[in-house]
Amino acid sequence: MLWRNLCAHPIRVAYCSPNPQALDRRCGEGLQPDNPFYTHEFEIAAEGVQARYHHQIMRYDYAVCPASPGVRITSTEGGGFLCE
């Protein structure tokens, strides 16, 4: 996956994948113990690019929010995301 920020300001991106080398929480905030997906989160500078590789993932649920102080991304029980 190649993530490209076309905005003039930094953004924060979060997505779910089965790669456990992510943040220490599962997608859905860990509400489903058999949930195999983990939350990944990173920032991309204004007009920047980041590459991420995850083997055999065909579908991603993701969120893109402004990378502003106080803006937080949370994942829902169903695997979606919210910018709060």
Short mmCIF file of C-alpha atoms in Angstrom, two decimals:
data_model
loop_
_atom_site.label_atom_id
_atom_site.label_comp_id
_atom_site.label_asym_id
_atom_site.label_seq_id
_atom_site.Cartn_x
_atom_site.Cartn_y
_atom_site.Cartn_z
CA MET A 1 0.00 0.00 0.00
CA LEU A 2 1.18 3.47 -0.81
CA TRP A 3 -0.36 6.26 1.27
CA ARG A 4 -0.05 9.73 -0.24
CA ASN A 5 -1.13 12.87 1.62
CA LEU A 6 -2.42 15.41 -0.90
CA CYS A 7 -3.35 17.90 1.84
CA ALA A 8 -1.34 20.98 2.78
CA HIS A 9 -1.31 19.80 6.43
CA PRO A 10 -0.21 16.58 8.15
CA ILE A 11 -2.71 13.75 8.54
CA ARG A 12 -3.03 10.78 10.90
CA VAL A 13 -4.00 7.43 9.37
CA ALA A 14 -5.27 4.34 11.17
CA TYR A 15 -6.15 0.94 9.73
CA CYS A 16 -6.70 -2.66 10.81
CA SER A 17 -4.63 -5.67 9.77
CA PRO A 18 -3.75 -9.07 11.27
CA ASN A 19 -0.13 -7.97 11.82
CA PRO A 20 0.40 -8.00 15.63
CA GLN A 21 3.49 -5.77 15.33
CA ALA A 22 1.12 -2.83 15.57
CA LEU A 23 -0.08 -0.77 18.46
CA ASP A 24 -0.96 -2.63 21.62
CA ARG A 25 -4.68 -2.70 20.96
CA ARG A 26 -6.94 -4.69 18.70
CA CYS A 27 -9.30 -3.09 16.23
CA GLY A 28 -12.61 -2.46 17.94
CA GLU A 29 -10.72 -1.48 21.12
CA GLY A 30 -10.39 -5.17 22.07
CA LEU A 31 -14.09 -5.74 22.71
CA GLN A 32 -14.08 -8.98 20.74
CA PRO A 33 -11.48 -11.39 22.21
CA ASP A 34 -11.37 -13.54 19.05
CA ASN A 35 -10.76 -10.48 16.85
CA PRO A 36 -7.54 -11.18 14.88
CA PHE A 37 -7.06 -7.57 13.71
CA TYR A 38 -4.73 -4.95 15.20
CA THR A 39 -4.79 -1.18 14.87
CA HIS A 40 -1.92 0.50 13.02
CA GLU A 41 -1.57 4.25 13.27
CA PHE A 42 0.89 6.71 11.74
CA GLU A 43 1.27 10.29 10.54
CA ILE A 44 2.10 11.53 7.07
CA ALA A 45 3.57 14.98 6.58
CA ALA A 46 1.91 17.50 4.28
CA GLU A 47 2.27 16.23 0.70
CA GLY A 48 4.24 13.24 2.04
CA VAL A 49 4.16 9.54 1.16
CA GLN A 50 4.40 6.36 3.25
CA ALA A 51 4.56 2.77 2.04
CA ARG A 52 3.15 -0.09 4.11
CA TYR A 53 3.19 -3.77 3.21
CA HIS A 54 0.96 -6.47 4.67
CA HIS A 55 0.89 -9.89 3.04
CA GLN A 56 -2.46 -11.33 1.93
CA ILE A 57 -4.69 -8.47 3.07
CA MET A 58 -7.38 -7.81 0.50
CA ARG A 59 -9.54 -5.30 2.35
CA TYR A 60 -8.69 -2.47 4.73
CA ASP A 61 -10.90 -0.44 7.02
CA TYR A 62 -9.18 2.86 7.62
CA ALA A 63 -9.59 6.40 8.89
CA VAL A 64 -7.85 9.61 7.93
CA CYS A 65 -7.97 12.55 10.34
CA PRO A 66 -6.11 15.83 10.68
CA ALA A 67 -2.90 15.34 12.68
CA SER A 68 -3.84 18.02 15.19
CA PRO A 69 -3.29 18.03 18.95
CA GLY A 70 -6.34 16.60 20.66
CA VAL A 71 -7.63 14.71 17.59
CA ARG A 72 -7.74 11.01 18.37
CA ILE A 73 -8.68 8.01 16.22
CA THR A 74 -10.68 5.25 17.88
CA SER A 75 -11.85 1.99 16.38
CA THR A 76 -15.40 0.75 16.82
CA GLU A 77 -16.56 -2.73 17.79
CA GLY A 78 -17.50 -3.40 14.16
CA GLY A 79 -14.04 -2.49 12.84
CA GLY A 80 -14.80 1.06 11.69
CA PHE A 81 -13.03 4.21 12.86
CA LEU A 82 -13.94 7.60 14.32
CA CYS A 83 -12.00 10.86 14.42
CA GLU A 84 -12.67 12.44 17.79
#
